[in-house]
GROMACS .gro file of C-alpha atoms in nm:
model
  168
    1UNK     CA    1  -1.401   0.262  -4.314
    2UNK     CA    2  -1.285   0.173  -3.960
    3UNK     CA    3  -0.945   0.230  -3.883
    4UNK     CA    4  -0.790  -0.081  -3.713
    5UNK     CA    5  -0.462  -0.019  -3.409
    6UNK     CA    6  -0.245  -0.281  -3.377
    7UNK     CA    7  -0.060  -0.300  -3.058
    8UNK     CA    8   0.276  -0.447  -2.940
    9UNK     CA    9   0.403  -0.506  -2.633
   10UNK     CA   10   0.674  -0.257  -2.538
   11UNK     CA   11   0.998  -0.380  -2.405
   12UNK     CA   12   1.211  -0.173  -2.238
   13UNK     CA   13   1.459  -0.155  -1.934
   14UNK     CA   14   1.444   0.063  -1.611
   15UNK     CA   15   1.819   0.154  -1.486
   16UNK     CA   16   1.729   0.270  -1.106
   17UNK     CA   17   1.980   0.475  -0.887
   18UNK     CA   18   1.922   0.370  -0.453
   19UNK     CA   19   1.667   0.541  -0.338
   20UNK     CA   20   1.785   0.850  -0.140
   21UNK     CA   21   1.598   1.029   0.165
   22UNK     CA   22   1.592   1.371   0.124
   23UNK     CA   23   1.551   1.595   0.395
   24UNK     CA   24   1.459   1.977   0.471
   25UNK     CA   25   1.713   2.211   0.320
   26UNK     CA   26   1.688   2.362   0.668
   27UNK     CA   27   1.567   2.270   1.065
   28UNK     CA   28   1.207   2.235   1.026
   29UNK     CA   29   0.959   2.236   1.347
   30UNK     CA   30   0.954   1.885   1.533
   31UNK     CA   31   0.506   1.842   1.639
   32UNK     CA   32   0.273   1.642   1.586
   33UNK     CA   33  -0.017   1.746   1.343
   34UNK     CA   34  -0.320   1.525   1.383
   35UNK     CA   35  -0.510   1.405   1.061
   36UNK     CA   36  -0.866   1.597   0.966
   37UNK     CA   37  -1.161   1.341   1.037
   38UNK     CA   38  -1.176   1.380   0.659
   39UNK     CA   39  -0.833   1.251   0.563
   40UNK     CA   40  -0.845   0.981   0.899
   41UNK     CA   41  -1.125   0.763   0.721
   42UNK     CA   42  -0.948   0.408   0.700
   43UNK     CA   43  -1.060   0.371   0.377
   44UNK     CA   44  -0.792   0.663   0.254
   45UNK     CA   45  -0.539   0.458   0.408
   46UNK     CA   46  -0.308   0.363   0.118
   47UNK     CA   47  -0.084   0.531  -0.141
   48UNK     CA   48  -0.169   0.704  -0.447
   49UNK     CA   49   0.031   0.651  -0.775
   50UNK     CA   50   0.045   0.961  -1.031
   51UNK     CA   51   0.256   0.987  -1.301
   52UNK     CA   52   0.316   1.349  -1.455
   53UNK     CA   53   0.524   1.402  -1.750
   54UNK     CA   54   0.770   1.703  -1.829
   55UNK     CA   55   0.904   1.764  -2.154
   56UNK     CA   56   1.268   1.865  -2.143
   57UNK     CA   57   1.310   2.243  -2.154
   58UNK     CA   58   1.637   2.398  -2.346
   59UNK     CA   59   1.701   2.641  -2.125
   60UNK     CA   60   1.818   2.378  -1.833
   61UNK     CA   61   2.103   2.361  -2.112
   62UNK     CA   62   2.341   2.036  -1.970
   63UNK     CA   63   2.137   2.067  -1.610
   64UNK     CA   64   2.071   1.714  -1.464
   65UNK     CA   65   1.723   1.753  -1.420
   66UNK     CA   66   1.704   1.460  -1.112
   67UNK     CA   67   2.000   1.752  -0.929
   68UNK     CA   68   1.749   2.003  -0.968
   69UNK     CA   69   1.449   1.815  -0.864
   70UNK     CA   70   1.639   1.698  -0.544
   71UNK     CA   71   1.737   2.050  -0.430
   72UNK     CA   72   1.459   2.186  -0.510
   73UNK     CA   73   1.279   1.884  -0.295
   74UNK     CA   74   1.469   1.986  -0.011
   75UNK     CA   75   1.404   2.364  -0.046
   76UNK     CA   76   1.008   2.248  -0.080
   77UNK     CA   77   1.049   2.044   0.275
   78UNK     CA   78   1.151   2.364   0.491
   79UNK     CA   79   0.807   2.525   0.390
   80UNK     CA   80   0.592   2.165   0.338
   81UNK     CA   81   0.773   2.011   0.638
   82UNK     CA   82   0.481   1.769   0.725
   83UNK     CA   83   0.579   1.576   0.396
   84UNK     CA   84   0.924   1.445   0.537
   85UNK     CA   85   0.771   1.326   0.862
   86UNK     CA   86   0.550   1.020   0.924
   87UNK     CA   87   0.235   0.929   0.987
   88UNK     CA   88   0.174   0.738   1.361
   89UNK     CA   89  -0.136   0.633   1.523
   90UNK     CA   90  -0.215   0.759   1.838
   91UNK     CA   91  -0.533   0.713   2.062
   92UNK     CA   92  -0.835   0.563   1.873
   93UNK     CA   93  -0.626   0.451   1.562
   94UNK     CA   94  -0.646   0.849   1.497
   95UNK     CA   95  -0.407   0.906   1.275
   96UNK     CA   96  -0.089   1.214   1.266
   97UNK     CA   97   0.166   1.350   1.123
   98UNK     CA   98   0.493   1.298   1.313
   99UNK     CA   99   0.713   1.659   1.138
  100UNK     CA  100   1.056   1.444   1.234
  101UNK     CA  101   1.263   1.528   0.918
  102UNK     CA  102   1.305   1.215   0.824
  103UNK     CA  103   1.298   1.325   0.465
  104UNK     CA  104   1.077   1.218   0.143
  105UNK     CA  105   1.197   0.939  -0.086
  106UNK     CA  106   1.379   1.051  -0.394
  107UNK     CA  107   1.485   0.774  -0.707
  108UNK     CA  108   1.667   0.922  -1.009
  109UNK     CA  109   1.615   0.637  -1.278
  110UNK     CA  110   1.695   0.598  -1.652
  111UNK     CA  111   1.482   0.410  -1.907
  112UNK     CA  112   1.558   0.303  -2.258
  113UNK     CA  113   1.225   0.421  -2.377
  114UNK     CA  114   1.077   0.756  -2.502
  115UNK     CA  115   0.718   0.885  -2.520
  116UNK     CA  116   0.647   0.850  -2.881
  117UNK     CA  117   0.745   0.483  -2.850
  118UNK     CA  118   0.387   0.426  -2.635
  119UNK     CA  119   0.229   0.532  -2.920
  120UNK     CA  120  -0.085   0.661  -2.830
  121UNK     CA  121  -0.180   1.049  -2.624
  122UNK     CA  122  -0.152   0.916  -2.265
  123UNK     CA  123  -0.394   0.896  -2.048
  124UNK     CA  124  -0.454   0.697  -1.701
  125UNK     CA  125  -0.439   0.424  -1.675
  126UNK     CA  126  -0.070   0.483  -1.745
  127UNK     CA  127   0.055   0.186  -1.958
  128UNK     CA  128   0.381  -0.009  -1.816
  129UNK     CA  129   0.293   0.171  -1.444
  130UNK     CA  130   0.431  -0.101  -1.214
  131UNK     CA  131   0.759  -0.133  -1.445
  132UNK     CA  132   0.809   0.245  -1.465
  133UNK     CA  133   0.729   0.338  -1.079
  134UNK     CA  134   0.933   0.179  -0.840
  135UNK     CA  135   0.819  -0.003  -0.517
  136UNK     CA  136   1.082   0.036  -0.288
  137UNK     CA  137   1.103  -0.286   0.006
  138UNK     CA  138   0.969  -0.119   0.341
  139UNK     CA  139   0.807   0.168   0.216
  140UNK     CA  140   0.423   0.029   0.119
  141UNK     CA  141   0.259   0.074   0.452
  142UNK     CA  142   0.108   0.399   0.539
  143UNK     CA  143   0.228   0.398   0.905
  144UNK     CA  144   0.620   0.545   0.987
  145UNK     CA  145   0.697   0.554   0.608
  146UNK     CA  146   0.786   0.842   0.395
  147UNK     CA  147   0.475   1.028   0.316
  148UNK     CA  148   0.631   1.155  -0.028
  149UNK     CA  149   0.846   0.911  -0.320
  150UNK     CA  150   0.955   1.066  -0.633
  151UNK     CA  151   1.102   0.894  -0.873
  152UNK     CA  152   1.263   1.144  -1.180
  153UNK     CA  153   1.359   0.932  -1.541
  154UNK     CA  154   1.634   1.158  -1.677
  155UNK     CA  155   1.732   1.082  -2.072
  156UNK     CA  156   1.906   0.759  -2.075
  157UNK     CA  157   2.326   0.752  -2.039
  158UNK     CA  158   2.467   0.459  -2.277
  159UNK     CA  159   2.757   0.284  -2.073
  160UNK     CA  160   2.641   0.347  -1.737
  161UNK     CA  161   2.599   0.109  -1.490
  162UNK     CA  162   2.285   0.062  -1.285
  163UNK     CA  163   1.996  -0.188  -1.093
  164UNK     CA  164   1.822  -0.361  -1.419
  165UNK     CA  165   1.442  -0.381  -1.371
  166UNK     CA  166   1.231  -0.660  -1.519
  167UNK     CA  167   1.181  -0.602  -1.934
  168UNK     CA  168   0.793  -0.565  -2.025
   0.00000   0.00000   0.00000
């Protein structure tokens, strides 16, 4: 007996907050840290997308969990400074680190959509990535743009108003 799956597409809606840079909790060193010969090969030049999923833990109790995330983001950047700078080229396209502050991009987005409405134990490729993960205008090159985005989906809030995304 084979056991048939019947898929639907999923429609849903992405309510997006403006992108925020967050920066260093504290004063960070300002250097330059060139790139291994390793990680300078110009076919690593682009951005990786990764999705990791939390489940909700009762002990944040009424917690915003995008207010934690973003402080704790800026606690991270006083210790992983490099990640709120940007990467330059300097002599011989060899590329570096510029540790300027600048800060790491940070989203806090709401969807109408829950796990268990994918259907299926996720695995990559993530279904719905483009819709979920958000592209923001400027930041797609590799060169003086923020090395880090996160994007956190908190639980949806009915009656707020927010940036629609496109329905899939």
């Amino acid at each position: 007996m084979s056991q048939q799956t019947t898929t639907t597409p999923l429609t849903f809606t992405v309510w997006r907050h403006e992108p925020e840079l967050i920066v260093p909790a504290n004063p960070t060193p300002r250097e330059l840290k060139p790139l291994s010969d390793i990680d300078d090969q110009g076919g690593l030049r682009f951005h990786i997308p990764v999705i990791h999923i939390y489940q909700s833990n009762p002990k944040m109790g009424n917690k915003n969990p995008a207010s934690v995330i973003r402080d704790a983001l800026a606690k991270a950047l006083v210790f992983y400074y490099p990640f709120a700078g940007r990467l330059k080229e300097g002599p011989g396209r060899k590329l570096m680190v510029d540790c300027s502050g600048q800060g790491a991009l940070f989203i806090e987005a709401e969807a109408d959509v829950t796990l268990k409405q994918f259907g299926v134990e996720l695995q990559p490729p993530f279904p719905c990535r483009e819709e979920l993960l958000y592209d923001v205008p400027g930041s797609s090159g590799i060169l003086d743009s923020p090395l880090l985005l996160i994007q956190v989906k908190v639980k949806p809030y009915v009656g707020k108003t927010h940036r629609k995304s496109k329905n899939v």
